[in-house]
PDB file of C-alpha atoms in Angstrom:
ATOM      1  CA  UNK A   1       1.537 -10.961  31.870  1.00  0.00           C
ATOM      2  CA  UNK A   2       0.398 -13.133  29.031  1.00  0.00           C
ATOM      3  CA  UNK A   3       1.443 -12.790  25.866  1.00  0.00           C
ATOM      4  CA  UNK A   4      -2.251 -12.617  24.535  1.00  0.00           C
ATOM      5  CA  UNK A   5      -2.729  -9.547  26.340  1.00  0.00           C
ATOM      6  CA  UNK A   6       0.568  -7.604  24.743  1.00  0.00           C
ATOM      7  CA  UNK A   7      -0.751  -8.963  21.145  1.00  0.00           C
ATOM      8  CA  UNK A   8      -4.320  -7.692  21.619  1.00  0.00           C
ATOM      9  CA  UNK A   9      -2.956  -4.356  22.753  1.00  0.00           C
ATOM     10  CA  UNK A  10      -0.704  -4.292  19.882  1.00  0.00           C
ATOM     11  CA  UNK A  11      -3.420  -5.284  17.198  1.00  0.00           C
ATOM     12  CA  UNK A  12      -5.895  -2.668  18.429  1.00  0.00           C
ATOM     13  CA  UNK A  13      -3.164   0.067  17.980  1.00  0.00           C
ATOM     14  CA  UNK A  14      -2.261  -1.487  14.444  1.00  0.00           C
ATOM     15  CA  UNK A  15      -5.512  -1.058  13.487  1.00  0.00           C
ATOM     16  CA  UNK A  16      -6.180   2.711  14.905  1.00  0.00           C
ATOM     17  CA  UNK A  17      -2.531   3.619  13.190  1.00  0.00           C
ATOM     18  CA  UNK A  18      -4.238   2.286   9.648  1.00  0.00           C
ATOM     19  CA  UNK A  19      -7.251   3.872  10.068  1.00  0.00           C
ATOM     20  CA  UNK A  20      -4.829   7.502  10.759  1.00  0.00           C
ATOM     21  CA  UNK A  21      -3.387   6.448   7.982  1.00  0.00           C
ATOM     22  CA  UNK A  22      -6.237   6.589   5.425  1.00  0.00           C
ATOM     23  CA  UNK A  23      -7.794   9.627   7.361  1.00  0.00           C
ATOM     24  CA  UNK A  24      -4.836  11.518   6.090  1.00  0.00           C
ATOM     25  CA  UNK A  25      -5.937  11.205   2.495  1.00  0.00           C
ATOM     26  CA  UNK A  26      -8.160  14.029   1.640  1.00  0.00           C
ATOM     27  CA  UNK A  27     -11.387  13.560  -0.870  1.00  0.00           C
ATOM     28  CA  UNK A  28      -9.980  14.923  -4.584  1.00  0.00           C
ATOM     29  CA  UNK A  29     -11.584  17.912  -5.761  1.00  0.00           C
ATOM     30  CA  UNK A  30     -13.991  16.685  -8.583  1.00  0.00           C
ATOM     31  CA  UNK A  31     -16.378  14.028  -9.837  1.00  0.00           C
ATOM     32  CA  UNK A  32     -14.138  12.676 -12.836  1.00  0.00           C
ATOM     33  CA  UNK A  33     -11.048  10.455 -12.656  1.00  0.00           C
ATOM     34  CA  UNK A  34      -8.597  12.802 -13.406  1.00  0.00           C
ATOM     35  CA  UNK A  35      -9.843  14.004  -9.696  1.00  0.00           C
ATOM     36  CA  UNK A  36      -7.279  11.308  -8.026  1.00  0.00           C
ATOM     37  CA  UNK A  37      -4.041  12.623 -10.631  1.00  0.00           C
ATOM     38  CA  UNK A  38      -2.889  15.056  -8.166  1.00  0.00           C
ATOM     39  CA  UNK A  39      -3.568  12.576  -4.950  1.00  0.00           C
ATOM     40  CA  UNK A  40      -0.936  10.035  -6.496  1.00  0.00           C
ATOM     41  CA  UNK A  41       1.845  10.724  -4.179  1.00  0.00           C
ATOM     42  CA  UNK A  42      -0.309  10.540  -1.130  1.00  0.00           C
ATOM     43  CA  UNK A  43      -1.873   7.545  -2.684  1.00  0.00           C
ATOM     44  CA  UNK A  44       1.511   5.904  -3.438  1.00  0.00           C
ATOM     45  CA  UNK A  45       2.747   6.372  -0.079  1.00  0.00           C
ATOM     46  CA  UNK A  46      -0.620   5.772   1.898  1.00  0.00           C
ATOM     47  CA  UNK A  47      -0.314   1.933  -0.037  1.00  0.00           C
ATOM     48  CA  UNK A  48       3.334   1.802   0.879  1.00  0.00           C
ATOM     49  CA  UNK A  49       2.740   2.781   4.743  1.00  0.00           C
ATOM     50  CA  UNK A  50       0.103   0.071   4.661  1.00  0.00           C
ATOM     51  CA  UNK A  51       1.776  -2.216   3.364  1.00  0.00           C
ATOM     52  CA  UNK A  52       4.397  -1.641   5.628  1.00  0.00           C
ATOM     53  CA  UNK A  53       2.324  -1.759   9.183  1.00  0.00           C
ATOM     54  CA  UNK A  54       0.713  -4.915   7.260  1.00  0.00           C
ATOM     55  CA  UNK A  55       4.137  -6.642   7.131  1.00  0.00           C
ATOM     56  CA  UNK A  56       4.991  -5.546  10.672  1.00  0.00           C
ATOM     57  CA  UNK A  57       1.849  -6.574  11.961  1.00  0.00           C
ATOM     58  CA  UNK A  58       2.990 -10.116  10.190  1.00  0.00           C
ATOM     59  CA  UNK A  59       6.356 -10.394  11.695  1.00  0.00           C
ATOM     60  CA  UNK A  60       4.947  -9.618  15.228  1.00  0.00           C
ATOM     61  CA  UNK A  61       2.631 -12.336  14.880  1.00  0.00           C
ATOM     62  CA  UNK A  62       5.409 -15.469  14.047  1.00  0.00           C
ATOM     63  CA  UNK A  63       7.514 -13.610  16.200  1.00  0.00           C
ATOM     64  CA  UNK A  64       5.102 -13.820  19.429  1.00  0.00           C
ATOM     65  CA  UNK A  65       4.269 -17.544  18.181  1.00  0.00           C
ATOM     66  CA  UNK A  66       7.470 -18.655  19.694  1.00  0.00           C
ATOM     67  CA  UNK A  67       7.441 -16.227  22.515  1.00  0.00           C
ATOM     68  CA  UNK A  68       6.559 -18.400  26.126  1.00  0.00           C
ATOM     69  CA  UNK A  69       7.461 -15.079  28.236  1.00  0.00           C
ATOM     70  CA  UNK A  70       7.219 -11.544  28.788  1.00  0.00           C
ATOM     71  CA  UNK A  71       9.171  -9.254  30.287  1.00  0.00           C
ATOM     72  CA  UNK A  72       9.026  -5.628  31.586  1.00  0.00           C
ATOM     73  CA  UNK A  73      11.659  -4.353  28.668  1.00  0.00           C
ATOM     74  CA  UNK A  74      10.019  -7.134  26.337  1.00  0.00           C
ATOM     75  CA  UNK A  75       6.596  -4.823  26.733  1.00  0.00           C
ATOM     76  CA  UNK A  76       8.507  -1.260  26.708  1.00  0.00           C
ATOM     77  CA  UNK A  77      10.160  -2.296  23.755  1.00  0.00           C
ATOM     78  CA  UNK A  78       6.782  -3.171  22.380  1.00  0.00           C
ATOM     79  CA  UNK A  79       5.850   0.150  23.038  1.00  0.00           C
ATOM     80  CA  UNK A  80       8.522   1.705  21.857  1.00  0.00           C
ATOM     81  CA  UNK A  81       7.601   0.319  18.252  1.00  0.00           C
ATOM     82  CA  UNK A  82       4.067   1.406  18.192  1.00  0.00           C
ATOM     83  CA  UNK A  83       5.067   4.601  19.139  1.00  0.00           C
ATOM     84  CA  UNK A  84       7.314   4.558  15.820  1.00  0.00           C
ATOM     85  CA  UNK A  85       4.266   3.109  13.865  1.00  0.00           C
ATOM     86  CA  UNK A  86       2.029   5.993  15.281  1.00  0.00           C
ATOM     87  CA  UNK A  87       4.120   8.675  13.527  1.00  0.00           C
ATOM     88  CA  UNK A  88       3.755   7.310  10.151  1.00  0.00           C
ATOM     89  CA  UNK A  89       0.793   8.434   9.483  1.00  0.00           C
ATOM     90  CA  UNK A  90       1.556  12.014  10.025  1.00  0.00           C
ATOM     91  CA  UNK A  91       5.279  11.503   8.241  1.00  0.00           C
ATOM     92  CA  UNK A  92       3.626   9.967   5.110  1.00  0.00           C
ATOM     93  CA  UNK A  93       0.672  12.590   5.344  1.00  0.00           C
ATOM     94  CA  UNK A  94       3.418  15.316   4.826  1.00  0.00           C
ATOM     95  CA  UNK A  95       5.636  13.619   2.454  1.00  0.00           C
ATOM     96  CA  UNK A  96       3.014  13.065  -0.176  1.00  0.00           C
ATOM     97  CA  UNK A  97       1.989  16.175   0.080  1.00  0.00           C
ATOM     98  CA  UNK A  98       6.106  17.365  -0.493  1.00  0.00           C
ATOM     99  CA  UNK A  99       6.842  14.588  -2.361  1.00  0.00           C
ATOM    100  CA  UNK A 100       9.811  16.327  -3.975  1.00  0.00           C
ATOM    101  CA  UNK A 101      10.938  18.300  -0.551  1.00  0.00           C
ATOM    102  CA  UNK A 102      13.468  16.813   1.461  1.00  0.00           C
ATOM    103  CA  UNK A 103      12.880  17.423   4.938  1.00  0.00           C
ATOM    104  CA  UNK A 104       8.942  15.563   4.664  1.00  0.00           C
ATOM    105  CA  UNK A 105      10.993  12.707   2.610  1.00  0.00           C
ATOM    106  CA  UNK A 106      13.546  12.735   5.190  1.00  0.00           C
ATOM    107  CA  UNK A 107      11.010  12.789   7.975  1.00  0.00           C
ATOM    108  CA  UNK A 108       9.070   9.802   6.365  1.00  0.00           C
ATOM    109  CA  UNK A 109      12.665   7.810   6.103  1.00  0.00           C
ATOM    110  CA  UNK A 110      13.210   8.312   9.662  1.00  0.00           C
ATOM    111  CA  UNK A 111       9.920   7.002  10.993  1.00  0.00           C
ATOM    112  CA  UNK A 112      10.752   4.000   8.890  1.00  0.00           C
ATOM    113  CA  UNK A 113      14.315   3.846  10.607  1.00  0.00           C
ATOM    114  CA  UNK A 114      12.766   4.247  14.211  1.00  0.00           C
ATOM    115  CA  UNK A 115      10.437   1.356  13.025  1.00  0.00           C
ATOM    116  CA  UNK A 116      12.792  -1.200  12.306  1.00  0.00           C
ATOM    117  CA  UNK A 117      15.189  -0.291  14.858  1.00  0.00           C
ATOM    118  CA  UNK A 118      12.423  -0.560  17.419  1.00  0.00           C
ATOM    119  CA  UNK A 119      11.385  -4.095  16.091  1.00  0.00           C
ATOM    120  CA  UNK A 120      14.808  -5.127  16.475  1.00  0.00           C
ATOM    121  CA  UNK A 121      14.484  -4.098  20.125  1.00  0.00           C
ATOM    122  CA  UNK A 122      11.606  -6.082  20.730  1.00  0.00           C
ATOM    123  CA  UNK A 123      13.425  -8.816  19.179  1.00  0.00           C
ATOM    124  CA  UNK A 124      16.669  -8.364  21.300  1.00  0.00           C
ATOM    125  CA  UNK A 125      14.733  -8.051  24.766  1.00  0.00           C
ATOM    126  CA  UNK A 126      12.831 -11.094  23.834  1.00  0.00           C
ATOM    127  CA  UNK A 127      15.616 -13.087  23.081  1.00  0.00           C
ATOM    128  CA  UNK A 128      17.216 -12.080  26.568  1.00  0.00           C
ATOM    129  CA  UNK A 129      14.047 -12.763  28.088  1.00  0.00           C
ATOM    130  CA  UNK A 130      13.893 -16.094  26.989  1.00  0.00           C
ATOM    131  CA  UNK A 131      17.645 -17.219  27.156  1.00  0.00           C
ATOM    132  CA  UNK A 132      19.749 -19.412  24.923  1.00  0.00           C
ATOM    133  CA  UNK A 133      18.550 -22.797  24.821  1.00  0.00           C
ATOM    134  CA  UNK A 134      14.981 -21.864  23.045  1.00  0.00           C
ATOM    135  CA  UNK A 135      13.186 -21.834  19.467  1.00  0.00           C
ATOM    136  CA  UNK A 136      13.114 -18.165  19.753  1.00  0.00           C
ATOM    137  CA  UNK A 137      16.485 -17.725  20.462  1.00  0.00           C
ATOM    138  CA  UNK A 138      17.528 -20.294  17.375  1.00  0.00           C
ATOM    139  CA  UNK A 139      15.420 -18.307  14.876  1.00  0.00           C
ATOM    140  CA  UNK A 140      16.158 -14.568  15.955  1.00  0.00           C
ATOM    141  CA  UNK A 141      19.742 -14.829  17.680  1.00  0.00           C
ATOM    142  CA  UNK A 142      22.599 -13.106  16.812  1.00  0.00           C
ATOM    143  CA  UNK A 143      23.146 -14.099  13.229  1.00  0.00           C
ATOM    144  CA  UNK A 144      19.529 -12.721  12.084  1.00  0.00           C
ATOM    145  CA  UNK A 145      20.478 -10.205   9.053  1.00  0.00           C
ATOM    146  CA  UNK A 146      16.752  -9.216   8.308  1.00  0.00           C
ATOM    147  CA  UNK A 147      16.685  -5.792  10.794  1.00  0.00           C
ATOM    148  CA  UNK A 148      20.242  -4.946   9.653  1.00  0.00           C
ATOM    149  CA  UNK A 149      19.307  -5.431   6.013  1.00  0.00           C
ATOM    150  CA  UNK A 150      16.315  -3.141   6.608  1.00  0.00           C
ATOM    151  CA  UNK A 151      18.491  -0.537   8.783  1.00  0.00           C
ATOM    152  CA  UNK A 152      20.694  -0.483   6.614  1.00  0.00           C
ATOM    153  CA  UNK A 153      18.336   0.124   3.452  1.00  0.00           C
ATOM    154  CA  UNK A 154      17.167   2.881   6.066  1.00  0.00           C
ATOM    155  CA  UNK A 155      20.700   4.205   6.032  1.00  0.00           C
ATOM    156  CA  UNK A 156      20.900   4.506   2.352  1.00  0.00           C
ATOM    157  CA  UNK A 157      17.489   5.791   1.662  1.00  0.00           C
ATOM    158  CA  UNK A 158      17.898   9.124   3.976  1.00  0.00           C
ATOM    159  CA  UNK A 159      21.751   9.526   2.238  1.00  0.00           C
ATOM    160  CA  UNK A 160      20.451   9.224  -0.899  1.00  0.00           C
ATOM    161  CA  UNK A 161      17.423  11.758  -0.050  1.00  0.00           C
ATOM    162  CA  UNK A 162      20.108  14.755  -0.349  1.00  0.00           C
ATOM    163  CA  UNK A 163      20.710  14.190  -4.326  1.00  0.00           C
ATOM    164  CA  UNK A 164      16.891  13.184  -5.125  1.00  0.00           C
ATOM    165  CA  UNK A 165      14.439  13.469  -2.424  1.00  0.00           C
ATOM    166  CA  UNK A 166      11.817  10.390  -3.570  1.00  0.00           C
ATOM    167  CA  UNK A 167      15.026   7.871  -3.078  1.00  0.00           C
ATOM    168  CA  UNK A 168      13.916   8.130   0.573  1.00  0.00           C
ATOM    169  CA  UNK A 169      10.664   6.684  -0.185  1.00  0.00           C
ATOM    170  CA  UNK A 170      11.611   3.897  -2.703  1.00  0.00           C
ATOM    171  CA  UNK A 171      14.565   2.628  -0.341  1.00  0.00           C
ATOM    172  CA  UNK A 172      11.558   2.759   2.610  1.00  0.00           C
ATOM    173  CA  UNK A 173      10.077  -0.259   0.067  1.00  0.00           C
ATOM    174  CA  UNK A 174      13.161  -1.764   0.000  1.00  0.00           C
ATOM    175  CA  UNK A 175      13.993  -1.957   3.473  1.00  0.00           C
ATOM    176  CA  UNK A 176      10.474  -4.027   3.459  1.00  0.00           C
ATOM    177  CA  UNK A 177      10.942  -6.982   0.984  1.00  0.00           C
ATOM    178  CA  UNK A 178      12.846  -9.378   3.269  1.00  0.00           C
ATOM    179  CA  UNK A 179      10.298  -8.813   5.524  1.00  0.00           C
ATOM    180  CA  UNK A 180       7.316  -9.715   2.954  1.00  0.00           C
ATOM    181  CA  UNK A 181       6.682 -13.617   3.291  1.00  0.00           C
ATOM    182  CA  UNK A 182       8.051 -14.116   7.282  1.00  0.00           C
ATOM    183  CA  UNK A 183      10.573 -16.713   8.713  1.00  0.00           C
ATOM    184  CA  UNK A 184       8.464 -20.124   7.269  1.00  0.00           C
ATOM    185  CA  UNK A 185      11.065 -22.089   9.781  1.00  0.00           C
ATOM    186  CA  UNK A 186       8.911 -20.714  12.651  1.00  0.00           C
ATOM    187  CA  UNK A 187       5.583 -22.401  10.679  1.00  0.00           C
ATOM    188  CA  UNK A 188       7.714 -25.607  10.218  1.00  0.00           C
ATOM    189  CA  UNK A 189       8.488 -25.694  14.202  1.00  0.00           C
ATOM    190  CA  UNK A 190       4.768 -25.202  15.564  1.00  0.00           C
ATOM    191  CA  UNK A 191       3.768 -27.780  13.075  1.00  0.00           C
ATOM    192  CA  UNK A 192       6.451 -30.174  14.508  1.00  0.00           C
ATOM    193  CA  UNK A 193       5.604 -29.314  17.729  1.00  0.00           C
ATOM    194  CA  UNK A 194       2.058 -30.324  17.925  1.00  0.00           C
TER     195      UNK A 194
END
């Protein structure tokens, strides 16, 4: 299989998980402004869930720019991760409704968790699909920090979620900011390359 096919597949998902995502918002109950004061939470999140299938929707991108081959674990890692992105509609849904509850905090956390740690797994079965001696495996081999800086961030958000429930949710933005402006070596190797 091409790798055209797995990204097309994958953007059409994307795209269905964001449009979940703002169906989950419900219309406020009035004509004025003040209408939208008790949506902020579900707001807050809704922008933070975007935000965050945005910058995984980046990453897969440069990531499949320097992918030549696919595998069969390669694609069932791929689904394993929009699988993880199709629950956070549901987990932000409920934790901006809860926003102060830790079970819908802790829920939200851990469909953040399963998302990077499924990324990671599409970045480990490419890399041993591919082999040593590529681009790929120079820029996402074993000494690439930005999934364990994100797991980690993971870790500490659901810990922290036991002494003040919204920690979950601000260490879920945390876990995103490496992840913001993605790898520009991968730009600077397709522009040598051509």
């Amino acid at each position: 299989m091409g790798k055209d096919r797995l990204e097309a597949f994958t953007d059409g998902v994307m795209a269905i998980i964001i449009t979940i995502l703002v169906l989950e918002i419900p219309e406020p109950e009035g004509a004025t402004f003040a209408a939208l004061w008790p949506l902020r939470f579900k707001l807050i999140l809704y922008l933070l869930s975007f935000l965050a299938i945005a910058v995984y929707w980046n990453n897969h991108h440069h990531l499949f720019q320097v992918t030549e081959e696919i595998s069969g674990s390669v694609l069932w890692a791929n689904n394993f991760f929009l699988l993880t992105l199709s629950l956070l509609p549901i987990a932000t849904a409920w934790a901006g409704t809860h926003i102060m509850a830790f079970a819908p905090e802790f829920t939200m956390g851990l469909a953040f968790f399963m998302a990077n740690l499924s990324f990671y797994l599409i970045i480990r079965a490419l890399v041993a699909t591919h082999g040593e001696d590529t681009a790929l495996n120079n820029f996402f081999g074993q000494h690439y920090l930005k999934p364990w800086f994100s797991m980690g961030a993971n870790v500490i958000g659901l810990l922290s979620g036991f002494l003040w429930p919204p920690l979950v949710a601000i260490f879920a933005f945390i876990n995103l900011i490496p992840w913001i402006i993605p790898d520009h070596r991968i730009d600077h190797y397709l522009k040598n390359k051509d």
